mmCIF file of C-alpha atoms in Angstrom:
data_model
loop_
_atom_site.group_PDB
_atom_site.id
_atom_site.type_symbol
_atom_site.label_atom_id
_atom_site.label_comp_id
_atom_site.label_asym_id
_atom_site.label_seq_id
_atom_site.Cartn_x
_atom_site.Cartn_y
_atom_site.Cartn_z
ATOM 1 C CA UNK Z 1384 -41.623 31.190 -53.632
ATOM 2 C CA UNK Z 1385 -43.869 33.477 -52.212
ATOM 3 C CA UNK Z 1386 -45.771 32.336 -49.060
ATOM 4 C CA UNK Z 1387 -48.788 33.294 -47.979
ATOM 5 C CA UNK Z 1388 -49.587 34.009 -44.421
ATOM 6 C CA UNK Z 1389 -52.104 30.925 -43.374
ATOM 7 C CA UNK Z 1390 -51.319 29.012 -46.937
ATOM 8 C CA UNK Z 1391 -54.460 31.720 -48.104
ATOM 9 C CA UNK Z 1392 -55.295 29.979 -51.776
ATOM 10 C CA UNK Z 1393 -52.792 27.515 -51.040
ATOM 11 C CA UNK Z 1394 -54.026 23.794 -52.069
ATOM 12 C CA UNK Z 1395 -52.829 21.283 -50.088
ATOM 13 C CA UNK Z 1396 -54.963 18.440 -51.032
ATOM 14 C CA UNK Z 1397 -57.865 17.087 -53.304
ATOM 15 C CA UNK Z 1398 -61.313 16.169 -51.332
ATOM 16 C CA UNK Z 1399 -64.798 14.698 -52.612
ATOM 17 C CA UNK Z 1400 -66.563 15.954 -49.302
ATOM 18 C CA UNK Z 1401 -67.221 19.423 -49.863
ATOM 19 C CA UNK Z 1402 -66.125 22.368 -52.550
ATOM 20 C CA UNK Z 1403 -65.752 26.669 -51.935
ATOM 21 C CA UNK Z 1404 -65.009 27.209 -55.332
ATOM 22 C CA UNK Z 1405 -65.910 30.526 -57.239
ATOM 23 C CA UNK Z 1406 -67.390 31.468 -53.822
ATOM 24 C CA UNK Z 1407 -69.927 28.657 -54.019
ATOM 25 C CA UNK Z 1408 -70.654 25.614 -51.198
ATOM 26 C CA UNK Z 1409 -71.796 22.444 -52.238
ATOM 27 C CA UNK Z 1410 -71.312 18.954 -50.789
ATOM 28 C CA UNK Z 1411 -70.469 17.172 -52.864
ATOM 29 C CA UNK Z 1412 -70.914 18.476 -55.901
ATOM 30 C CA UNK Z 1413 -74.566 20.287 -54.648
ATOM 31 C CA UNK Z 1414 -74.613 23.082 -53.873
ATOM 32 C CA UNK Z 1415 -75.898 24.302 -50.491
ATOM 33 C CA UNK Z 1416 -78.343 26.823 -50.478
ATOM 34 C CA UNK Z 1417 -80.601 23.333 -52.635
ATOM 35 C CA UNK Z 1418 -79.559 20.953 -49.682
ATOM 36 C CA UNK Z 1419 -81.446 23.407 -47.385
ATOM 37 C CA UNK Z 1420 -84.408 21.193 -46.407
ATOM 38 C CA UNK Z 1421 -82.703 18.386 -46.678
ATOM 39 C CA UNK Z 1422 -82.884 16.266 -43.597
ATOM 40 C CA UNK Z 1423 -79.608 16.527 -41.961
ATOM 41 C CA UNK Z 1424 -79.841 12.638 -41.753
ATOM 42 C CA UNK Z 1425 -79.729 12.558 -45.501
ATOM 43 C CA UNK Z 1426 -77.210 15.394 -45.687
ATOM 44 C CA UNK Z 1427 -74.868 13.553 -43.469
ATOM 45 C CA UNK Z 1428 -74.708 10.164 -45.914
ATOM 46 C CA UNK Z 1429 -74.308 12.291 -48.268
ATOM 47 C CA UNK Z 1430 -70.899 13.305 -47.428
ATOM 48 C CA UNK Z 1431 -69.867 10.181 -45.838
ATOM 49 C CA UNK Z 1432 -71.068 8.282 -49.019
ATOM 50 C CA UNK Z 1433 -70.646 10.562 -52.084
ATOM 51 C CA UNK Z 1434 -74.584 9.602 -52.757
ATOM 52 C CA UNK Z 1435 -77.804 10.330 -51.305
ATOM 53 C CA UNK Z 1436 -78.997 7.796 -50.189
ATOM 54 C CA UNK Z 1437 -82.691 6.036 -51.443
ATOM 55 C CA UNK Z 1438 -85.717 6.064 -49.043
ATOM 56 C CA UNK Z 1439 -84.981 3.317 -47.753
ATOM 57 C CA UNK Z 1440 -81.470 3.805 -46.487
ATOM 58 C CA UNK Z 1441 -82.214 7.043 -45.669
ATOM 59 C CA UNK Z 1442 -85.036 5.399 -42.765
ATOM 60 C CA UNK Z 1443 -82.362 2.330 -42.379
ATOM 61 C CA UNK Z 1444 -80.120 5.311 -41.485
ATOM 62 C CA UNK Z 1445 -81.666 8.152 -39.177
ATOM 63 C CA UNK Z 1446 -82.883 4.661 -37.476
ATOM 64 C CA UNK Z 1447 -79.265 3.648 -36.103
ATOM 65 C CA UNK Z 1448 -78.546 7.112 -35.556
ATOM 66 C CA UNK Z 1449 -80.841 7.723 -33.030
ATOM 67 C CA UNK Z 1450 -80.825 4.485 -31.998
ATOM 68 C CA UNK Z 1451 -76.608 5.212 -30.744
ATOM 69 C CA UNK Z 1452 -77.733 8.208 -29.060
ATOM 70 C CA UNK Z 1453 -77.045 7.164 -25.229
ATOM 71 C CA UNK Z 1454 -73.967 7.853 -23.153
ATOM 72 C CA UNK Z 1455 -71.724 5.060 -22.084
ATOM 73 C CA UNK Z 1456 -72.749 4.234 -18.455
ATOM 74 C CA UNK Z 1457 -68.777 5.926 -17.358
ATOM 75 C CA UNK Z 1458 -68.705 8.507 -19.307
ATOM 76 C CA UNK Z 1459 -72.010 9.978 -18.031
ATOM 77 C CA UNK Z 1460 -70.507 9.708 -14.494
ATOM 78 C CA UNK Z 1461 -67.762 11.389 -15.254
ATOM 79 C CA UNK Z 1462 -69.361 14.296 -17.515
ATOM 80 C CA UNK Z 1463 -71.577 14.916 -14.332
ATOM 81 C CA UNK Z 1464 -68.345 15.587 -12.719
ATOM 82 C CA UNK Z 1465 -66.243 17.415 -14.762
ATOM 83 C CA UNK Z 1466 -69.328 19.792 -17.033
ATOM 84 C CA UNK Z 1467 -69.692 21.473 -13.569
ATOM 85 C CA UNK Z 1468 -66.125 22.821 -13.515
ATOM 86 C CA UNK Z 1469 -65.437 26.028 -13.714
ATOM 87 C CA UNK Z 1470 -63.763 26.232 -17.749
ATOM 88 C CA UNK Z 1471 -65.031 26.854 -21.229
ATOM 89 C CA UNK Z 1472 -67.647 24.452 -22.905
ATOM 90 C CA UNK Z 1473 -65.283 23.998 -25.108
ATOM 91 C CA UNK Z 1474 -62.734 22.537 -23.100
ATOM 92 C CA UNK Z 1475 -65.323 20.547 -21.362
ATOM 93 C CA UNK Z 1476 -66.340 19.020 -24.732
ATOM 94 C CA UNK Z 1477 -62.889 18.749 -25.074
ATOM 95 C CA UNK Z 1478 -62.178 16.258 -23.046
ATOM 96 C CA UNK Z 1479 -65.550 14.293 -23.010
ATOM 97 C CA UNK Z 1480 -64.487 13.485 -26.519
ATOM 98 C CA UNK Z 1481 -61.531 11.814 -25.737
ATOM 99 C CA UNK Z 1482 -63.209 10.574 -22.774
ATOM 100 C CA UNK Z 1483 -65.863 8.861 -25.028
ATOM 101 C CA UNK Z 1484 -62.115 7.107 -26.727
ATOM 102 C CA UNK Z 1485 -61.789 5.789 -23.708
ATOM 103 C CA UNK Z 1486 -65.182 3.748 -22.154
ATOM 104 C CA UNK Z 1487 -67.126 1.484 -23.757
ATOM 105 C CA UNK Z 1488 -66.401 -0.742 -26.385
ATOM 106 C CA UNK Z 1489 -65.049 2.222 -28.346
ATOM 107 C CA UNK Z 1490 -62.611 -0.208 -31.000
ATOM 108 C CA UNK Z 1491 -66.905 -1.193 -32.164
ATOM 109 C CA UNK Z 1492 -67.593 2.466 -32.712
ATOM 110 C CA UNK Z 1493 -67.921 3.577 -36.815
ATOM 111 C CA UNK Z 1494 -68.901 6.796 -37.509
ATOM 112 C CA UNK Z 1495 -72.568 6.887 -36.648
ATOM 113 C CA UNK Z 1496 -72.309 6.028 -33.472
ATOM 114 C CA UNK Z 1497 -69.396 8.408 -32.806
ATOM 115 C CA UNK Z 1498 -71.811 11.373 -34.177
ATOM 116 C CA UNK Z 1499 -75.299 9.775 -33.025
ATOM 117 C CA UNK Z 1500 -72.767 10.066 -29.088
ATOM 118 C CA UNK Z 1501 -71.371 13.114 -29.371
ATOM 119 C CA UNK Z 1502 -74.724 15.191 -30.287
ATOM 120 C CA UNK Z 1503 -75.728 13.164 -26.692
ATOM 121 C CA UNK Z 1504 -72.238 14.152 -25.048
ATOM 122 C CA UNK Z 1505 -73.039 18.053 -26.216
ATOM 123 C CA UNK Z 1506 -76.635 18.217 -25.048
ATOM 124 C CA UNK Z 1507 -75.685 16.285 -21.831
ATOM 125 C CA UNK Z 1508 -72.946 19.427 -20.855
ATOM 126 C CA UNK Z 1509 -75.590 22.037 -21.480
ATOM 127 C CA UNK Z 1510 -78.319 20.032 -18.950
ATOM 128 C CA UNK Z 1511 -75.253 19.613 -16.424
ATOM 129 C CA UNK Z 1512 -73.999 22.722 -16.780
ATOM 130 C CA UNK Z 1513 -77.685 24.227 -16.392
ATOM 131 C CA UNK Z 1514 -78.434 21.635 -13.274
ATOM 132 C CA UNK Z 1515 -80.779 19.833 -14.822
ATOM 133 C CA UNK Z 1516 -81.301 16.310 -15.256
ATOM 134 C CA UNK Z 1517 -80.121 14.029 -18.511
ATOM 135 C CA UNK Z 1518 -83.274 13.298 -21.349
ATOM 136 C CA UNK Z 1519 -83.454 10.198 -23.424
ATOM 137 C CA UNK Z 1520 -83.865 9.738 -27.031
ATOM 138 C CA UNK Z 1521 -87.597 8.804 -28.450
ATOM 139 C CA UNK Z 1522 -86.757 6.052 -31.162
ATOM 140 C CA UNK Z 1523 -89.796 7.106 -33.394
ATOM 141 C CA UNK Z 1524 -88.241 10.939 -33.705
ATOM 142 C CA UNK Z 1525 -85.247 11.963 -35.894
ATOM 143 C CA UNK Z 1526 -81.744 13.167 -34.991
ATOM 144 C CA UNK Z 1527 -82.768 16.949 -35.065
ATOM 145 C CA UNK Z 1528 -85.725 16.618 -32.620
ATOM 146 C CA UNK Z 1529 -83.969 14.410 -30.668
ATOM 147 C CA UNK Z 1530 -81.162 16.768 -30.415
ATOM 148 C CA UNK Z 1531 -83.411 19.871 -29.839
ATOM 149 C CA UNK Z 1532 -85.131 17.592 -27.175
ATOM 150 C CA UNK Z 1533 -81.952 16.304 -25.062
ATOM 151 C CA UNK Z 1534 -80.589 19.869 -24.757
ATOM 152 C CA UNK Z 1535 -84.275 22.086 -23.806
ATOM 153 C CA UNK Z 1536 -86.073 19.273 -21.972
ATOM 154 C CA UNK Z 1537 -89.148 19.994 -24.145
ATOM 155 C CA UNK Z 1538 -90.380 18.538 -27.433
ATOM 156 C CA UNK Z 1539 -89.722 21.166 -30.292
ATOM 157 C CA UNK Z 1540 -92.833 22.117 -32.558
ATOM 158 C CA UNK Z 1541 -92.414 21.285 -36.802
ATOM 159 C CA UNK Z 1542 -91.096 24.372 -37.270
ATOM 160 C CA UNK Z 1543 -88.235 24.596 -34.832
ATOM 161 C CA UNK Z 1544 -87.336 21.274 -36.170
ATOM 162 C CA UNK Z 1545 -86.972 22.389 -40.054
ATOM 163 C CA UNK Z 1546 -85.352 25.192 -38.746
ATOM 164 C CA UNK Z 1547 -82.313 24.126 -36.286
ATOM 165 C CA UNK Z 1548 -82.634 21.329 -39.425
ATOM 166 C CA UNK Z 1549 -81.198 23.909 -41.928
ATOM 167 C CA UNK Z 1550 -78.759 25.754 -39.272
ATOM 168 C CA UNK Z 1551 -77.204 22.281 -38.298
ATOM 169 C CA UNK Z 1552 -76.990 21.127 -42.989
ATOM 170 C CA UNK Z 1553 -75.158 24.594 -42.992
ATOM 171 C CA UNK Z 1554 -72.886 23.933 -40.727
ATOM 172 C CA UNK Z 1555 -72.260 20.316 -41.276
ATOM 173 C CA UNK Z 1556 -69.516 21.316 -43.559
ATOM 174 C CA UNK Z 1557 -66.513 23.458 -45.172
ATOM 175 C CA UNK Z 1558 -64.036 22.781 -47.099
ATOM 176 C CA UNK Z 1559 -60.870 23.175 -45.748
ATOM 177 C CA UNK Z 1560 -61.275 24.879 -42.074
ATOM 178 C CA UNK Z 1561 -58.271 25.404 -39.168
ATOM 179 C CA UNK Z 1562 -60.343 22.334 -37.112
ATOM 180 C CA UNK Z 1563 -61.110 20.266 -39.845
ATOM 181 C CA UNK Z 1564 -57.527 20.564 -41.572
ATOM 182 C CA UNK Z 1565 -56.026 19.676 -37.896
ATOM 183 C CA UNK Z 1566 -58.461 16.854 -38.307
ATOM 184 C CA UNK Z 1567 -56.917 15.662 -41.481
ATOM 185 C CA UNK Z 1568 -53.591 16.051 -40.028
ATOM 186 C CA UNK Z 1569 -54.541 13.433 -37.253
ATOM 187 C CA UNK Z 1570 -56.093 11.312 -39.671
ATOM 188 C CA UNK Z 1571 -53.149 10.848 -41.861
ATOM 189 C CA UNK Z 1572 -51.216 9.442 -38.961
ATOM 190 C CA UNK Z 1573 -53.817 6.941 -38.962
ATOM 191 C CA UNK Z 1574 -54.623 7.917 -35.149
ATOM 192 C CA UNK Z 1575 -58.362 6.771 -34.344
ATOM 193 C CA UNK Z 1576 -61.803 9.487 -35.183
ATOM 194 C CA UNK Z 1577 -61.630 10.153 -31.489
ATOM 195 C CA UNK Z 1578 -58.158 11.594 -31.438
ATOM 196 C CA UNK Z 1579 -58.782 13.133 -34.819
ATOM 197 C CA UNK Z 1580 -62.291 15.136 -33.230
ATOM 198 C CA UNK Z 1581 -60.542 15.740 -30.282
ATOM 199 C CA UNK Z 1582 -57.774 17.856 -31.857
ATOM 200 C CA UNK Z 1583 -60.529 18.868 -34.218
ATOM 201 C CA UNK Z 1584 -61.841 20.330 -31.075
ATOM 202 C CA UNK Z 1585 -59.024 22.054 -30.087
ATOM 203 C CA UNK Z 1586 -58.685 23.924 -32.924
ATOM 204 C CA UNK Z 1587 -62.241 25.149 -32.941
ATOM 205 C CA UNK Z 1588 -62.227 26.733 -29.642
ATOM 206 C CA UNK Z 1589 -59.624 29.562 -30.631
ATOM 207 C CA UNK Z 1590 -61.026 32.719 -31.285
ATOM 208 C CA UNK Z 1591 -59.613 32.802 -34.574
ATOM 209 C CA UNK Z 1592 -62.173 30.634 -35.775
ATOM 210 C CA UNK Z 1593 -64.866 29.237 -33.282
ATOM 211 C CA UNK Z 1594 -66.541 31.515 -30.934
ATOM 212 C CA UNK Z 1595 -67.088 34.275 -33.068
ATOM 213 C CA UNK Z 1596 -70.804 33.465 -32.649
ATOM 214 C CA UNK Z 1597 -70.823 33.767 -28.692
ATOM 215 C CA UNK Z 1598 -68.995 37.077 -29.286
ATOM 216 C CA UNK Z 1599 -71.878 38.237 -31.302
ATOM 217 C CA UNK Z 1600 -74.444 37.680 -29.411
ATOM 218 C CA UNK Z 1601 -71.425 39.268 -26.065
ATOM 219 C CA UNK Z 1602 -72.207 43.070 -29.118
ATOM 220 C CA UNK Z 1603 -76.018 42.764 -28.822
ATOM 221 C CA UNK Z 1604 -76.227 42.121 -25.071
ATOM 222 C CA UNK Z 1605 -73.143 44.839 -24.275
ATOM 223 C CA UNK Z 1606 -75.937 47.416 -26.204
ATOM 224 C CA UNK Z 1607 -79.145 46.613 -25.441
ATOM 225 C CA UNK Z 1608 -77.696 46.267 -21.730
ATOM 226 C CA UNK Z 1609 -75.807 49.757 -21.824
ATOM 227 C CA UNK Z 1610 -78.335 51.166 -23.936
ATOM 228 C CA UNK Z 1611 -76.012 52.477 -26.293
ATOM 229 C CA UNK Z 1612 -76.866 53.405 -29.936
ATOM 230 C CA UNK Z 1613 -75.764 50.798 -32.011
ATOM 231 C CA UNK Z 1614 -74.324 52.551 -34.520
ATOM 232 C CA UNK Z 1615 -71.978 54.676 -32.167
ATOM 233 C CA UNK Z 1616 -70.714 51.202 -30.683
ATOM 234 C CA UNK Z 1617 -69.481 50.082 -33.315
ATOM 235 C CA UNK Z 1618 -67.843 52.885 -34.136
ATOM 236 C CA UNK Z 1619 -66.627 53.191 -31.468
ATOM 237 C CA UNK Z 1620 -65.041 49.757 -31.611
ATOM 238 C CA UNK Z 1621 -63.135 49.840 -35.254
ATOM 239 C CA UNK Z 1622 -61.543 53.605 -33.272
ATOM 240 C CA UNK Z 1623 -59.997 51.521 -31.281
ATOM 241 C CA UNK Z 1624 -58.507 48.715 -33.999
ATOM 242 C CA UNK Z 1625 -61.155 45.964 -32.684
ATOM 243 C CA UNK Z 1626 -62.783 43.766 -34.722
ATOM 244 C CA UNK Z 1627 -66.869 43.479 -35.290
ATOM 245 C CA UNK Z 1628 -67.141 40.116 -34.168
ATOM 246 C CA UNK Z 1629 -69.815 38.100 -37.615
ATOM 247 C CA UNK Z 1630 -68.449 40.307 -40.423
ATOM 248 C CA UNK Z 1631 -65.932 40.049 -43.426
ATOM 249 C CA UNK Z 1632 -65.040 36.060 -44.858
ATOM 250 C CA UNK Z 1633 -61.891 35.087 -46.178
ATOM 251 C CA UNK Z 1634 -63.425 33.196 -49.266
ATOM 252 C CA UNK Z 1635 -66.722 35.140 -49.796
ATOM 253 C CA UNK Z 1636 -66.270 38.418 -50.286
ATOM 254 C CA UNK Z 1637 -69.164 38.901 -51.774
ATOM 255 C CA UNK Z 1638 -71.466 37.609 -49.416
ATOM 256 C CA UNK Z 1639 -71.514 34.673 -47.388
ATOM 257 C CA UNK Z 1640 -74.592 32.198 -48.873
ATOM 258 C CA UNK Z 1641 -75.374 30.626 -45.631
ATOM 259 C CA UNK Z 1642 -75.960 34.013 -43.874
ATOM 260 C CA UNK Z 1643 -78.085 35.131 -46.297
ATOM 261 C CA UNK Z 1644 -80.633 31.368 -45.679
ATOM 262 C CA UNK Z 1645 -79.724 32.361 -41.975
ATOM 263 C CA UNK Z 1646 -80.932 35.844 -41.920
ATOM 264 C CA UNK Z 1647 -84.535 34.556 -42.527
ATOM 265 C CA UNK Z 1648 -84.772 32.316 -39.934
ATOM 266 C CA UNK Z 1649 -83.439 34.798 -36.916
ATOM 267 C CA UNK Z 1650 -85.656 37.384 -38.199
ATOM 268 C CA UNK Z 1651 -88.727 34.634 -38.326
ATOM 269 C CA UNK Z 1652 -87.770 32.810 -34.592
ATOM 270 C CA UNK Z 1653 -86.969 36.276 -33.041
ATOM 271 C CA UNK Z 1654 -90.452 37.117 -34.088
ATOM 272 C CA UNK Z 1655 -92.140 34.631 -32.488
ATOM 273 C CA UNK Z 1656 -89.813 33.755 -29.314
ATOM 274 C CA UNK Z 1657 -89.800 37.836 -28.559
ATOM 275 C CA UNK Z 1658 -87.062 39.046 -29.444
ATOM 276 C CA UNK Z 1659 -87.431 41.400 -32.098
ATOM 277 C CA UNK Z 1660 -85.095 43.673 -30.693
ATOM 278 C CA UNK Z 1661 -81.881 41.776 -31.136
ATOM 279 C CA UNK Z 1662 -82.695 40.989 -34.509
ATOM 280 C CA UNK Z 1663 -83.374 45.138 -35.119
ATOM 281 C CA UNK Z 1664 -80.436 45.209 -33.538
ATOM 282 C CA UNK Z 1665 -78.408 43.356 -36.246
ATOM 283 C CA UNK Z 1666 -80.228 44.874 -38.796
ATOM 284 C CA UNK Z 1667 -78.878 48.136 -38.183
ATOM 285 C CA UNK Z 1668 -75.514 47.034 -37.842
ATOM 286 C CA UNK Z 1669 -75.213 45.144 -40.690
ATOM 287 C CA UNK Z 1670 -76.339 48.045 -42.282
ATOM 288 C CA UNK Z 1671 -74.040 49.954 -41.410
ATOM 289 C CA UNK Z 1672 -71.333 47.185 -41.147
ATOM 290 C CA UNK Z 1673 -71.734 47.360 -45.097
ATOM 291 C CA UNK Z 1674 -71.627 51.056 -46.217
ATOM 292 C CA UNK Z 1675 -68.700 51.553 -44.286
ATOM 293 C CA UNK Z 1676 -66.657 49.259 -44.589
ATOM 294 C CA UNK Z 1677 -68.417 46.913 -47.388
ATOM 295 C CA UNK Z 1678 -68.543 43.791 -45.253
ATOM 296 C CA UNK Z 1679 -71.241 41.173 -45.472
ATOM 297 C CA UNK Z 1680 -72.471 38.987 -42.388
ATOM 298 C CA UNK Z 1681 -70.889 35.851 -42.151
ATOM 299 C CA UNK Z 1682 -72.556 32.264 -40.899
ATOM 300 C CA UNK Z 1683 -71.789 33.187 -37.281
ATOM 301 C CA UNK Z 1684 -73.980 36.586 -37.388
ATOM 302 C CA UNK Z 1685 -77.701 35.470 -37.328
ATOM 303 C CA UNK Z 1686 -76.380 31.964 -35.401
ATOM 304 C CA UNK Z 1687 -75.704 34.043 -32.735
ATOM 305 C CA UNK Z 1688 -79.788 35.421 -32.466
ATOM 306 C CA UNK Z 1689 -80.893 32.067 -33.621
ATOM 307 C CA UNK Z 1690 -79.279 29.848 -30.702
ATOM 308 C CA UNK Z 1691 -80.024 32.594 -27.932
ATOM 309 C CA UNK Z 1692 -83.213 32.038 -29.488
ATOM 310 C CA UNK Z 1693 -83.695 28.085 -28.546
ATOM 311 C CA UNK Z 1694 -82.377 28.974 -25.158
ATOM 312 C CA UNK Z 1695 -79.268 28.482 -25.169
ATOM 313 C CA UNK Z 1696 -76.372 30.248 -23.104
ATOM 314 C CA UNK Z 1697 -74.047 32.334 -25.611
ATOM 315 C CA UNK Z 1698 -71.098 30.387 -24.074
ATOM 316 C CA UNK Z 1699 -72.307 27.312 -25.625
ATOM 317 C CA UNK Z 1700 -72.482 28.938 -28.597
ATOM 318 C CA UNK Z 1701 -69.167 27.189 -29.795
ATOM 319 C CA UNK Z 1702 -70.183 23.898 -28.547
ATOM 320 C CA UNK Z 1703 -73.813 23.744 -31.217
ATOM 321 C CA UNK Z 1704 -71.073 24.855 -33.691
ATOM 322 C CA UNK Z 1705 -69.082 21.988 -33.246
ATOM 323 C CA UNK Z 1706 -72.582 19.806 -32.916
ATOM 324 C CA UNK Z 1707 -72.803 20.129 -36.451
ATOM 325 C CA UNK Z 1708 -68.988 19.953 -37.705
ATOM 326 C CA UNK Z 1709 -68.725 16.722 -36.351
ATOM 327 C CA UNK Z 1710 -70.459 15.312 -39.235
ATOM 328 C CA UNK Z 1711 -68.359 17.388 -41.759
ATOM 329 C CA UNK Z 1712 -65.307 16.476 -39.711
ATOM 330 C CA UNK Z 1713 -65.804 12.585 -40.004
ATOM 331 C CA UNK Z 1714 -66.388 12.945 -43.706
ATOM 332 C CA UNK Z 1715 -62.851 14.079 -43.799
ATOM 333 C CA UNK Z 1716 -61.170 11.002 -41.523
ATOM 334 C CA UNK Z 1717 -62.859 8.609 -43.433
ATOM 335 C CA UNK Z 1718 -61.140 9.846 -46.378
ATOM 336 C CA UNK Z 1719 -58.094 11.446 -45.242
ATOM 337 C CA UNK Z 1720 -56.914 7.335 -43.552
ATOM 338 C CA UNK Z 1721 -58.118 5.913 -46.912
ATOM 339 C CA UNK Z 1722 -55.432 8.132 -48.715
ATOM 340 C CA UNK Z 1723 -53.233 7.036 -46.855
ATOM 341 C CA UNK Z 1724 -50.624 9.094 -47.702
ATOM 342 C CA UNK Z 1725 -48.848 11.279 -44.156
ATOM 343 C CA UNK Z 1726 -49.861 15.327 -44.218
ATOM 344 C CA UNK Z 1727 -46.100 16.147 -43.036
ATOM 345 C CA UNK Z 1728 -45.248 20.168 -45.063
ATOM 346 C CA UNK Z 1729 -41.802 21.661 -45.541
ATOM 347 C CA UNK Z 1730 -40.837 24.809 -43.746
ATOM 348 C CA UNK Z 1731 -38.525 27.786 -45.074
ATOM 349 C CA UNK Z 1732 -36.209 28.617 -42.555
ATOM 350 C CA UNK Z 1733 -36.254 31.706 -41.236
ATOM 351 C CA UNK Z 1734 -33.800 31.950 -38.439
ATOM 352 C CA UNK Z 1735 -30.135 32.960 -37.467
ATOM 353 C CA UNK Z 1736 -27.254 30.536 -39.572
ATOM 354 C CA UNK Z 1737 -23.536 30.011 -39.027
ATOM 355 C CA UNK Z 1738 -23.809 29.400 -35.187
ATOM 356 C CA UNK Z 1739 -21.621 27.398 -33.453
ATOM 357 C CA UNK Z 1740 -22.264 25.548 -30.261
ATOM 358 C CA UNK Z 1741 -18.848 25.327 -28.552
ATOM 359 C CA UNK Z 1742 -17.231 23.379 -25.171
ATOM 360 C CA UNK Z 1743 -15.899 25.092 -22.857
ATOM 361 C CA UNK Z 1744 -12.084 22.722 -24.140
ATOM 362 C CA UNK Z 1745 -12.829 24.268 -27.473
ATOM 363 C CA UNK Z 1746 -13.622 27.728 -26.115
ATOM 364 C CA UNK Z 1747 -10.310 28.000 -24.333
ATOM 365 C CA UNK Z 1748 -7.984 26.127 -27.651
ATOM 366 C CA UNK Z 1749 -9.804 29.526 -29.232
ATOM 367 C CA UNK Z 1750 -8.025 32.019 -26.760
#
């Protein structure tokens, strides 16, 4: 039996949440390119219920999410201490999510309340680390508008809300990626939702899964600060055996469909925020990478610039990914828990065999 590295191409279970079959990303059967302008709350409802909500259901669902975008007092007090620690924000988020599972009335926490608390917690981490006061939601606003306000401290424009809404929709889910599969493994044990989310964040924290957007912007910053020629920089990195982050995808060999949508948003934001130089760099690198390697940008490539245009520090980029992906994680947790089957794969042993442990008495008797 051939065992591909990293289970590439191996079907381990069934799901109704999302699919990347034929390199087309769909949420419950709907192509994501058709959902890119749908309200984030509507897409979350779709992922959790396998159908779109009615007008009244969407209104009530949005109201429910926003009404629960508040953190328990105990959580805020503890976060005010741990968020200032000199650790990567993903480490802070990992601890915070575990903390959320121990404060307030956790027994009553259902997916809408958990998602709402996650968004607020991530925004609070960003504010606390920047020595800025934590903001509070406006009940009459939507989820995306509130989320931007909570991490930025400013009410976004309608255009900013629309663009960030698309970012959140495109990141909401992506089939059985590493963090989602990790969440499902924990969910298969019938563990609680916070334990599943903590495990997912631990997986996302690894640089081979999350963190690519942060590394993309680190590259752009380095090129600009050192005034290097971008093409020569990429050539040097490739010659040293370094990977150019933000390019290539295990599934999308002919280009990540999400990147094509995000490229337009990145360009528009770059123009309106005075970051055109960064977008120009990205375009130069994109063209060279395609000509040299045939690789296309993935979802992380343009997301990096988008987050920068929202005045976010690159260290929190992966936490923003987690904010969007929590919707999908919860959808898979719900599905796996309902399945009621423990995930327990087998392995092929390749170590030494026919070894024996002898006691001193047995060794002497052999002599």
